[in-house]
GROMACS .gro file of C-alpha atoms in nm:
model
  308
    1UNK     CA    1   7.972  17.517  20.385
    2UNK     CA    2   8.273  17.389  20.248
    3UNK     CA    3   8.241  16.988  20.153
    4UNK     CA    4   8.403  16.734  20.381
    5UNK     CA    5   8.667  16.440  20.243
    6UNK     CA    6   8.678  16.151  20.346
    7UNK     CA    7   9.039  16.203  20.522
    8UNK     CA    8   8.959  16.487  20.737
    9UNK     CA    9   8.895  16.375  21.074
   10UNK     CA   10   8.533  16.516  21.207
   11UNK     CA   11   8.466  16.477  21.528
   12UNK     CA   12   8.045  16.497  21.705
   13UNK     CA   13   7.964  16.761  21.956
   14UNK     CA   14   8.011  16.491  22.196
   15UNK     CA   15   8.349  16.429  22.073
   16UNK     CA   16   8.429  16.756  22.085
   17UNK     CA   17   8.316  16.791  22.438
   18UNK     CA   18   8.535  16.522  22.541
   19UNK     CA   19   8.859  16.639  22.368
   20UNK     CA   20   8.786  17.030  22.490
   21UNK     CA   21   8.592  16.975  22.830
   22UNK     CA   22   8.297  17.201  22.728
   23UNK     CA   23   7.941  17.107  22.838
   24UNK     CA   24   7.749  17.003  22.496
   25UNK     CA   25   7.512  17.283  22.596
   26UNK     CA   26   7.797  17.524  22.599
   27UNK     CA   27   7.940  17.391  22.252
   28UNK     CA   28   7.571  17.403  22.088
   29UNK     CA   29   7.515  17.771  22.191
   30UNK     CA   30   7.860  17.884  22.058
   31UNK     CA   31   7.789  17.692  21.802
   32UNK     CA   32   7.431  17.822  21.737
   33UNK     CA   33   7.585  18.180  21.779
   34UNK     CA   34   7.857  18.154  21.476
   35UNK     CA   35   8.146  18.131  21.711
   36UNK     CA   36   8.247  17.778  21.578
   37UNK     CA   37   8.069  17.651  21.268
   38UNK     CA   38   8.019  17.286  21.182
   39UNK     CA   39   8.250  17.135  20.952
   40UNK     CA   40   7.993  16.946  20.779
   41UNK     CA   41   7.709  16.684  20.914
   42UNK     CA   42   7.662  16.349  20.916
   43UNK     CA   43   7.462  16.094  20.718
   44UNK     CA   44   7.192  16.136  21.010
   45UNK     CA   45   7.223  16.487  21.019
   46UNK     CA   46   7.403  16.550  21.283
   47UNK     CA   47   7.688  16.851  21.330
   48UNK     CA   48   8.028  16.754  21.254
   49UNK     CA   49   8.379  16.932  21.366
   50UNK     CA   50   8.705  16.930  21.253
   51UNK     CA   51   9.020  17.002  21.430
   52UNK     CA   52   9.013  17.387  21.429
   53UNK     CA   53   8.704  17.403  21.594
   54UNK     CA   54   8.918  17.208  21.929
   55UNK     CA   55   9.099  17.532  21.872
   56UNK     CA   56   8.859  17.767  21.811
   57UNK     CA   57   8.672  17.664  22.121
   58UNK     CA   58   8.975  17.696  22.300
   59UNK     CA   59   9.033  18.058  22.216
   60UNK     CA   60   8.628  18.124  22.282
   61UNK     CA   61   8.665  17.984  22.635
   62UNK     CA   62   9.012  18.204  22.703
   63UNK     CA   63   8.811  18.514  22.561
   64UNK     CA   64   8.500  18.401  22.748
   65UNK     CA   65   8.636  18.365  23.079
   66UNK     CA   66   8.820  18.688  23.079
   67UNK     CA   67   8.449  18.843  23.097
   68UNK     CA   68   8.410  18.966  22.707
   69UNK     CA   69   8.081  18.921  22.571
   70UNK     CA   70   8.002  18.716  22.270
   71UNK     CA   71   7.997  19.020  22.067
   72UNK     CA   72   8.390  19.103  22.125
   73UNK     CA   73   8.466  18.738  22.111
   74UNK     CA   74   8.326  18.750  21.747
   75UNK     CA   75   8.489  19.004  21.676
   76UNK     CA   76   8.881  18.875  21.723
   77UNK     CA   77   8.729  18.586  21.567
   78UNK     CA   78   8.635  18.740  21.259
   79UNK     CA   79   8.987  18.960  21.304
   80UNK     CA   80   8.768  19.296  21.291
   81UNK     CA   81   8.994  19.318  21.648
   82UNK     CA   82   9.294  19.230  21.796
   83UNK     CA   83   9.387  19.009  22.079
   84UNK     CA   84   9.558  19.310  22.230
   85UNK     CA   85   9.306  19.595  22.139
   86UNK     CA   86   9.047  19.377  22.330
   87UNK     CA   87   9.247  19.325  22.604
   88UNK     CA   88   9.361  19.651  22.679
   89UNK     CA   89   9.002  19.771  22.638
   90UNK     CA   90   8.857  19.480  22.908
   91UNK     CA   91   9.187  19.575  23.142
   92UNK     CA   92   9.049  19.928  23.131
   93UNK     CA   93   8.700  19.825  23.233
   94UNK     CA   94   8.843  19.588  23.453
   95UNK     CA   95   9.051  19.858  23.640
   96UNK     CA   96   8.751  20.082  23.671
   97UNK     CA   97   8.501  19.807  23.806
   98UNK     CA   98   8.792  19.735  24.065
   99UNK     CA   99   8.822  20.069  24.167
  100UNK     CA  100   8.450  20.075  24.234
  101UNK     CA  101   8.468  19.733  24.470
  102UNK     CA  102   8.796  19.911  24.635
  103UNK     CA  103   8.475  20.195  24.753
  104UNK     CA  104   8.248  19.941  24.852
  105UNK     CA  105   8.475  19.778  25.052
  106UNK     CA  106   8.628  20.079  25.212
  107UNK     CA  107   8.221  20.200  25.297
  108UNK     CA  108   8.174  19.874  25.420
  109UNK     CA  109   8.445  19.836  25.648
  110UNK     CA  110   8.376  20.160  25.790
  111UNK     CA  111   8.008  20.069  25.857
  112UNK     CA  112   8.136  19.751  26.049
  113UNK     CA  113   8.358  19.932  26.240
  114UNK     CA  114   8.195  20.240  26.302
  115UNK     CA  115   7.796  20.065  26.336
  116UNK     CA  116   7.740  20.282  26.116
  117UNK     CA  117   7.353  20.341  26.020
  118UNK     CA  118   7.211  20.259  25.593
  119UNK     CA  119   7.171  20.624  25.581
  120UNK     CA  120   7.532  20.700  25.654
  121UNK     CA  121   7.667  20.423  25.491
  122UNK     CA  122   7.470  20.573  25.144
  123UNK     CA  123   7.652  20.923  25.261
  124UNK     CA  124   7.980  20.746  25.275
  125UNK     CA  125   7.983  20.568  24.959
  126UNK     CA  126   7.835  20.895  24.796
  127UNK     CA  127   8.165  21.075  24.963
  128UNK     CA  128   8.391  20.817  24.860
  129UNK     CA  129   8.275  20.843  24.469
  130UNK     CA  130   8.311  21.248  24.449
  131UNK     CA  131   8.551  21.296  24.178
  132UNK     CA  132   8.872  21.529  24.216
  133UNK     CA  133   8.667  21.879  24.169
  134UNK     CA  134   8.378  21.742  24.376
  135UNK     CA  135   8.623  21.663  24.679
  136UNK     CA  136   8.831  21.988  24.712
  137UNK     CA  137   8.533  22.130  24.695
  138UNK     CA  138   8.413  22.018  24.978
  139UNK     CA  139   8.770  22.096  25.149
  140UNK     CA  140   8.772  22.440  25.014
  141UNK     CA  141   8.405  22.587  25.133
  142UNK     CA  142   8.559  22.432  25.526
  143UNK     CA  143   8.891  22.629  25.498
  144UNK     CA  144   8.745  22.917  25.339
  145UNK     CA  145   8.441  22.910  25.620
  146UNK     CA  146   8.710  22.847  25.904
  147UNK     CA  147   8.963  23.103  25.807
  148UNK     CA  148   8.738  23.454  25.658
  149UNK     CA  149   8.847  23.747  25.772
  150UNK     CA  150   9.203  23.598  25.846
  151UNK     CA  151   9.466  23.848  25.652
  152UNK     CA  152   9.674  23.716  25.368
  153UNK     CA  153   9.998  23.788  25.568
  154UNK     CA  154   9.899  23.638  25.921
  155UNK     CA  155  10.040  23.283  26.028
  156UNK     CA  156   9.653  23.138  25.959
  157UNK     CA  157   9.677  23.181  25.616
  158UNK     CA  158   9.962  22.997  25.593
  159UNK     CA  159   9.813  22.695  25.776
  160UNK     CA  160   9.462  22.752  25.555
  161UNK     CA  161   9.687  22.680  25.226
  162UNK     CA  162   9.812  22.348  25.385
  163UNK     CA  163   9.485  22.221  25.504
  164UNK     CA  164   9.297  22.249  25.121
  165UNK     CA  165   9.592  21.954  25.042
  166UNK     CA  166   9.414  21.716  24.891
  167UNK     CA  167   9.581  21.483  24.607
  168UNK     CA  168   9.400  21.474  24.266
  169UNK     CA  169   9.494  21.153  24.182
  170UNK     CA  170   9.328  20.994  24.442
  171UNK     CA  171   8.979  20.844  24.239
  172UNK     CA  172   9.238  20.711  23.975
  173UNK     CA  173   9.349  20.468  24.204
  174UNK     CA  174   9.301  20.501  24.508
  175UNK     CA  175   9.395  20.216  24.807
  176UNK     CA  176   9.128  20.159  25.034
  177UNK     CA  177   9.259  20.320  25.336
  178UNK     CA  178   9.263  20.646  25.136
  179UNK     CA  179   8.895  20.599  25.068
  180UNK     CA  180   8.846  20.541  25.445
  181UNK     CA  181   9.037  20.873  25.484
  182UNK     CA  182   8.850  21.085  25.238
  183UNK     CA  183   8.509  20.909  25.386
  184UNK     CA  184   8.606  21.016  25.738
  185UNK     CA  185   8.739  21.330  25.639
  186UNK     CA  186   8.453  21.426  25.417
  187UNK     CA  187   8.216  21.369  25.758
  188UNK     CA  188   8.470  21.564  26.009
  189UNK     CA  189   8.451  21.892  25.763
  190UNK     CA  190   8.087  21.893  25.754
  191UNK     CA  191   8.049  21.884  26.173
  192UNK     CA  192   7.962  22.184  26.240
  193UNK     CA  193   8.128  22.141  26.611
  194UNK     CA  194   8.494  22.077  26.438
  195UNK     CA  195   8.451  22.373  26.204
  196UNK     CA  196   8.373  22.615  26.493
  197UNK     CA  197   8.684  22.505  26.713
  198UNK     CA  198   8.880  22.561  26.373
  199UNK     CA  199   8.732  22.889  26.347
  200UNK     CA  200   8.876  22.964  26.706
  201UNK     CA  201   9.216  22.803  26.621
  202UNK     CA  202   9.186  23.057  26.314
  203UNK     CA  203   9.095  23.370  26.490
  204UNK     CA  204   9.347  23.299  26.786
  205UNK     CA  205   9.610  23.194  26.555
  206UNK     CA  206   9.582  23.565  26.349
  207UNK     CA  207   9.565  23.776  26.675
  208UNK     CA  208   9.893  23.614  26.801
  209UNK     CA  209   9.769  23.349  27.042
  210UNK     CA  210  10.027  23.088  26.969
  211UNK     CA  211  10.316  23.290  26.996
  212UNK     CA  212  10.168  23.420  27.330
  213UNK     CA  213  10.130  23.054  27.447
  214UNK     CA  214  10.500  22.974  27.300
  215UNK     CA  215  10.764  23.149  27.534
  216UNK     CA  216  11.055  23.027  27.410
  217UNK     CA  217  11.134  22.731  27.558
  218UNK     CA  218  10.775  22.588  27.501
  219UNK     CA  219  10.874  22.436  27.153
  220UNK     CA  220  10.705  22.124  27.023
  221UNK     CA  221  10.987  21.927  27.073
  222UNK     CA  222  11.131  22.015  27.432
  223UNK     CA  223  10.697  21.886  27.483
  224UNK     CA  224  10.715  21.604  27.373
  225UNK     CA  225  11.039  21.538  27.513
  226UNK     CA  226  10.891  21.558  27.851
  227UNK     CA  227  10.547  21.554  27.868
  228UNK     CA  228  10.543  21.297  27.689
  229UNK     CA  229  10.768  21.061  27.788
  230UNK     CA  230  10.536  21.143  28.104
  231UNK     CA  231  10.224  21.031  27.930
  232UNK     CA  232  10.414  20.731  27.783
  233UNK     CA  233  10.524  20.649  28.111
  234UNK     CA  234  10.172  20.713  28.304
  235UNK     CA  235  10.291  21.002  28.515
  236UNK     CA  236   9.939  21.124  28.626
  237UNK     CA  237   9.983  21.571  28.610
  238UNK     CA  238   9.880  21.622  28.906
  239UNK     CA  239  10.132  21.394  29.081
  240UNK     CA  240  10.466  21.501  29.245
  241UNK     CA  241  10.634  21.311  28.977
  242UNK     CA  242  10.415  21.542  28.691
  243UNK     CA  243  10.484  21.857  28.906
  244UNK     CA  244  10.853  21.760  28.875
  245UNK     CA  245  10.789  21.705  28.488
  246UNK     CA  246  10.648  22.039  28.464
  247UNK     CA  247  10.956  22.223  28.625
  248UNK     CA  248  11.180  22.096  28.344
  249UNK     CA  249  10.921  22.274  28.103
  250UNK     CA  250  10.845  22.621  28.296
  251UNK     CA  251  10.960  22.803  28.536
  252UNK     CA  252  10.917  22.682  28.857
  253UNK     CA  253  10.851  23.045  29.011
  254UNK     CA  254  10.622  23.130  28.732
  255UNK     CA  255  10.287  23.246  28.906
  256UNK     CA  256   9.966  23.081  28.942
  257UNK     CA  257   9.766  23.343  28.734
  258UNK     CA  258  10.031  23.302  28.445
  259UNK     CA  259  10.032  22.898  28.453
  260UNK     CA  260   9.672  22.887  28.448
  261UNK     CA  261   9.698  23.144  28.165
  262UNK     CA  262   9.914  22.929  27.983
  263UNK     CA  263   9.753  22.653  27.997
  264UNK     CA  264   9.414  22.848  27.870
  265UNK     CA  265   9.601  22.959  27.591
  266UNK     CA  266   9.799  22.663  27.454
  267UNK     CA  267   9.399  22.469  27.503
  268UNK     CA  268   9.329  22.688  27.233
  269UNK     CA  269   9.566  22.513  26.979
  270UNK     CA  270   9.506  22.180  27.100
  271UNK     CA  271   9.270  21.932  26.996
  272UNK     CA  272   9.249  21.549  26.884
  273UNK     CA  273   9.019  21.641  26.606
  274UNK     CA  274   9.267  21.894  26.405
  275UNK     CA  275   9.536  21.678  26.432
  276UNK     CA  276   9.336  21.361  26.340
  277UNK     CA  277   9.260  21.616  26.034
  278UNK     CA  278   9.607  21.650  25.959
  279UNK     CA  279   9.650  21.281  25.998
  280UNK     CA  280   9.434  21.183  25.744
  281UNK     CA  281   9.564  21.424  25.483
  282UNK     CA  282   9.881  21.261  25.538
  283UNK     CA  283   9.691  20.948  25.458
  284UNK     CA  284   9.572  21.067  25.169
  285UNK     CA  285   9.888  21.280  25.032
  286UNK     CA  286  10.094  20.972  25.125
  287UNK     CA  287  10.312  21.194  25.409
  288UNK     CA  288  10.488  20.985  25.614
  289UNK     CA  289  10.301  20.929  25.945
  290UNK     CA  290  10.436  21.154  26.199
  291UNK     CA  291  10.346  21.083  26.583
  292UNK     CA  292  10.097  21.219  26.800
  293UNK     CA  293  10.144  21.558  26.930
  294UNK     CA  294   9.839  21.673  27.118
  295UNK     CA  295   9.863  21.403  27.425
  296UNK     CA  296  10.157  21.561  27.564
  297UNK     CA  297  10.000  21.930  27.526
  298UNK     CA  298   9.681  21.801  27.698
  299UNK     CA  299   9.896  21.646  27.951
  300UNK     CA  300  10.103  21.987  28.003
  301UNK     CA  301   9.795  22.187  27.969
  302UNK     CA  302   9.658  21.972  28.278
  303UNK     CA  303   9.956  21.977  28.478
  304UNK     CA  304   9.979  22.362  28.472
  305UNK     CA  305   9.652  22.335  28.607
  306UNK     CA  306   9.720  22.071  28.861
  307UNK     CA  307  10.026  22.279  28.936
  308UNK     CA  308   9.886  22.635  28.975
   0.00000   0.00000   0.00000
């Protein structure tokens, strides 16, 4: 220990306490664990300080309440590290711990929302924490399930390719309501209801059925047009308001057989599920949110009914 002259101001623990705010406990310990050696003692024995312990305690707390251990904080003491290397290091960890309570909080807000039981909540957050490979996956046994057997050049395959879209960056960063997507995405793939009414959607879709149930002037946008504006407005289907609705969007002569098989045909392709499937890989891709389709197809699907 290097000796002491009689100029150099020295300052107690208890001074030092006072100047730095630190408990006396707190100073002791560091002091105890090499962070900030004694200057020298006094006549009674007691530890004494000089000034660049005031700012060697300061750096210790700085270090310490950014959530390094003792270890790191003697090592940018002893200058085995730098400043920076230690920070970009703790930022790192710090990033990844974050990422972890972004999960948590995502499984927990579905649990509260959905009163969800502890045995689904564990099968969320196990869902939420698949990495990359893990997740598509998951997607990919669904599509490839849901669409076998459909050809390479029919219209389903097409739509199979879109629906295995799932972004790879996603457990880098992800935002919690992406979590909350993959989570309830990860449980509507594994019903084994939804993945037969895809398989229908599939099948139907490579014989033809849409374009059967798509004459023309049956496009997705003359729909929504006017069925719904009809559903906005609360036009019930089977009213003569809806039955006026439905003779801007068919044929007012067109047979009851044909209506009703109309309406069988576009029920095939219609379904809140699949689109709430596309909806959350639009979630998850970052798409822009597009609106709701399938309430004005189930509302024209009802009024040919109504209608027939």
């Amino acid at each position: 220990m290097n000796a002491v002259t009689d100029h150099t101001e020295l300052f107690t623990i208890g001074e030092l306490a006072r100047r730095t705010g630190l408990p006396v406990r707190t100073i002791r310990f560091w002091s105890d664990s090499g962070l900030v050696a004694p200057a020298g003692r006094s006549a009674g024995g007691y530890r004494l300080y000089d000034a660049g312990a005031v700012a060697r305690l300061d750096l210790v707390r700085s270090l310490r309440e950014l959530g390094l251990d003792l270890a790191t904080v003697r090592r940018v003491l002893e200058r085995r590290a730098t400043v920076r290397d230690v920070a970009a290091a703790h930022l790192h960890a710090l990033e990844a711990e974050i990422r972890v309570l972004q999960v948590r909080r995502a499984v927990l807000r579905w649990v509260v929302r959905s009163g969800g039981t502890t045995k689904e909540m564990r099968l969320m957050h196990k869902l939420a924490q698949m990495s990359a490979r893990e997740r598509q996956r998951v997607i990919d046994d669904f599509v490839s399930e849901a669409f076998e057997g459909v050809g390479p050049d029919a219209p389903g395959a097409r739509i199979a390719e879109s629906m295995r879209t799932l972004p790879a960056s996603l457990p880098e960063d992800p935002a919690p309501e992406q979590v909350e997507a993959w989570a309830e995405l990860a449980e509507l793939v594994g019903d084994a209801q939804f993945r037969r009414r895809v398989r229908e959607m599939a099948l139907a879709g490579a014989r033809g059925g849409r374009e059967e149930a798509d004459p023309g002037a049956l496009d997705a946008a003359f729909v929504q047009e006017h069925a719904g504006r009809a559903v906005r407005e609360g036009i019930a289907p089977e009213s003569a308001a809806g039955q006026e609705v439905l003779a801007r969007l068919v044929d007012a002569d067109l047979p009851a057989a044909d209506r009703n098989r109309l309406a069988d045909q576009l029920a095939v392709f219609t379904d809140r599920r699949v689109e709430r499937y596309w909806q959350l890989l639009g979630v998850l891709n970052g798409w822009p949110p597009a609106p709701p389709q399938v309430p004005a197809f189930e509302w024209l699907i009802a009024a040919l009914r109504a209608h027939a």
